[in-house]
Amino acid sequence: MILPGGTIGILGGGQLGRMMALAARRMGYRIVVLDPSPKCPTAQVADGVVVGALDDVEAAKQLAKQVDVITLDTEHVHADVLDQLEAITPVRPGANVLRTIQDRRTQKEFLDGLGLPQARWAPATTPAELDAALAKLGRPAIVKVRRAGYDGKGQVRIDPDSDAHAELAKLKHEPAVAEEVVGFTREISVILARGLGGEIRIYPIAENAHRRHILHTTRAPAPMREAARARAEQIGVTVAEALGHVGVIAVEMFELPDGRLLVNEIAPRTHNSGHFTYGACSTTQFEQHVRAVCGLPLGDPRPLTGAVMVNLLGDLWRDGPPRWEVVLARPEARLHLYGKDAPAPGRKMGHIVLLDDDTRRALATAEQLIAALTPP
Ligand code: AMP
């Protein structure tokens, strides 16, 4: 067990690392972060920073020597780097979890191997592979790069009338997979934590709405029938156990009109759709992750209230800082800003959590706030 007073190393200094660091420091841990920028969101609240790229093995080793355990802000740290760090200090989640997850093809093979439902897929790196994939899957289909894609980046859609090879060329020969386009009724995510000893704690299921491929709102708990909730949770638990995961993990799913669930994506870390846990649950996903990777008993994930989270994208900063007064005037609103200094369209700059048992009302409030913050 790594008790408060110990030092946690974080690979990657984005907002997830920042919120984890804030939770860890509240509990008395020290934080050292590896990131290319000494001014990154996590570095602003850390005890130490190692400046370096995430694939810089020497920099990562320098971090490893200063800490009691290493964890991640992003799943895009190369598993081979983690292998080398594991010889110096524990890495949680471990290199093998990342190796399975960070390549979409390996992730899909893993899910198939477990017999878990997902959209039909096929390899699609070359034009010949894409032709075979489209023959199998039909159109429309989505082609996604195998590595390092997020928020719809590194994806192209092949519609019935589009030039498939021209679309594929936009991915610049990156290894890729094709998926059938799924006519889902909604997206949900199961966020849970698995402790060092294998114990599991599951958060209320989140219902997610995307805009321009970027998460827009989450509401929790997702209104759901008991049997569907149990099935979603079972899929999440199966994934976490099969990976031997330690820490928080998010399993994103599509819900189909007939109620079936398909796994879309696994993120072996804290997740944007789990931000509601800060305020809405007894233990936040960030404290829970710290507890898991330090080998502590897990906290209580119980919901204290319903909640809606809405992301604040850089578009809101077009004419300068948004009018935060309108958010701060609402007693149920919690404002989170990540300390990023370069707002860009589509860039996640912060979020608001609305604590309200009436989550339909909270969704409406979220839209009102975004409208009020949007430059004219
Ligand atoms: P991803 O980066 O794979 O999570 O994709 C981002 C978003 O694109 C998802 O949250 C969905 O809204 C949409 N999407 C991705 N894959 C599919 C699919 N196979 N069918 C329909 N929509 C998809």
mmCIF file of C-alpha atoms in Angstrom, residues 7-13 21 25 29-35 37-38 40 42-51 62-63 66-67:
data_model
loop_
_atom_site.group_PDB
_atom_site.id
_atom_site.type_symbol
_atom_site.label_atom_id
_atom_site.label_comp_id
_atom_site.label_asym_id
_atom_site.label_seq_id
_atom_site.Cartn_x
_atom_site.Cartn_y
_atom_site.Cartn_z
ATOM 1 C CA THR A 7 4.633 10.139 -4.432
ATOM 2 C CA ILE A 8 2.568 9.399 -7.524
ATOM 3 C CA GLY A 9 4.005 9.879 -11.006
ATOM 4 C CA ILE A 10 1.650 10.786 -13.842
ATOM 5 C CA LEU A 11 2.526 10.287 -17.507
ATOM 6 C CA GLY A 12 0.835 13.109 -19.369
ATOM 7 C CA GLY A 13 -0.195 16.451 -17.954
ATOM 8 C CA ALA A 21 -3.362 15.466 -8.801
ATOM 9 C CA ARG A 25 -2.780 16.258 -2.956
ATOM 10 C CA TYR A 29 0.259 12.572 -1.739
ATOM 11 C CA ARG A 30 3.003 14.249 -3.739
ATOM 12 C CA ILE A 31 2.715 14.416 -7.534
ATOM 13 C CA VAL A 32 5.378 14.441 -10.240
ATOM 14 C CA VAL A 33 4.240 14.726 -13.868
ATOM 15 C CA LEU A 34 5.912 14.027 -17.219
ATOM 16 C CA ASP A 35 4.806 16.333 -20.019
ATOM 17 C CA SER A 37 5.106 21.519 -21.365
ATOM 18 C CA PRO A 38 6.168 22.755 -17.914
ATOM 19 C CA CYS A 40 0.555 21.975 -18.705
ATOM 20 C CA THR A 42 -1.210 19.035 -14.312
ATOM 21 C CA ALA A 43 2.155 20.749 -13.805
ATOM 22 C CA GLN A 44 0.298 23.793 -12.459
ATOM 23 C CA VAL A 45 -0.834 21.746 -9.451
ATOM 24 C CA ALA A 46 2.058 19.256 -9.147
ATOM 25 C CA ASP A 47 5.042 19.094 -6.790
ATOM 26 C CA GLY A 48 7.461 18.332 -9.598
ATOM 27 C CA VAL A 49 7.618 18.250 -13.399
ATOM 28 C CA VAL A 50 9.850 16.260 -15.712
ATOM 29 C CA VAL A 51 9.776 18.007 -19.076
ATOM 30 C CA GLN A 62 13.876 10.034 -14.560
ATOM 31 C CA LEU A 63 10.272 10.367 -13.380
ATOM 32 C CA GLN A 66 11.292 9.887 -8.086
ATOM 33 C CA VAL A 67 7.972 8.167 -7.433
#
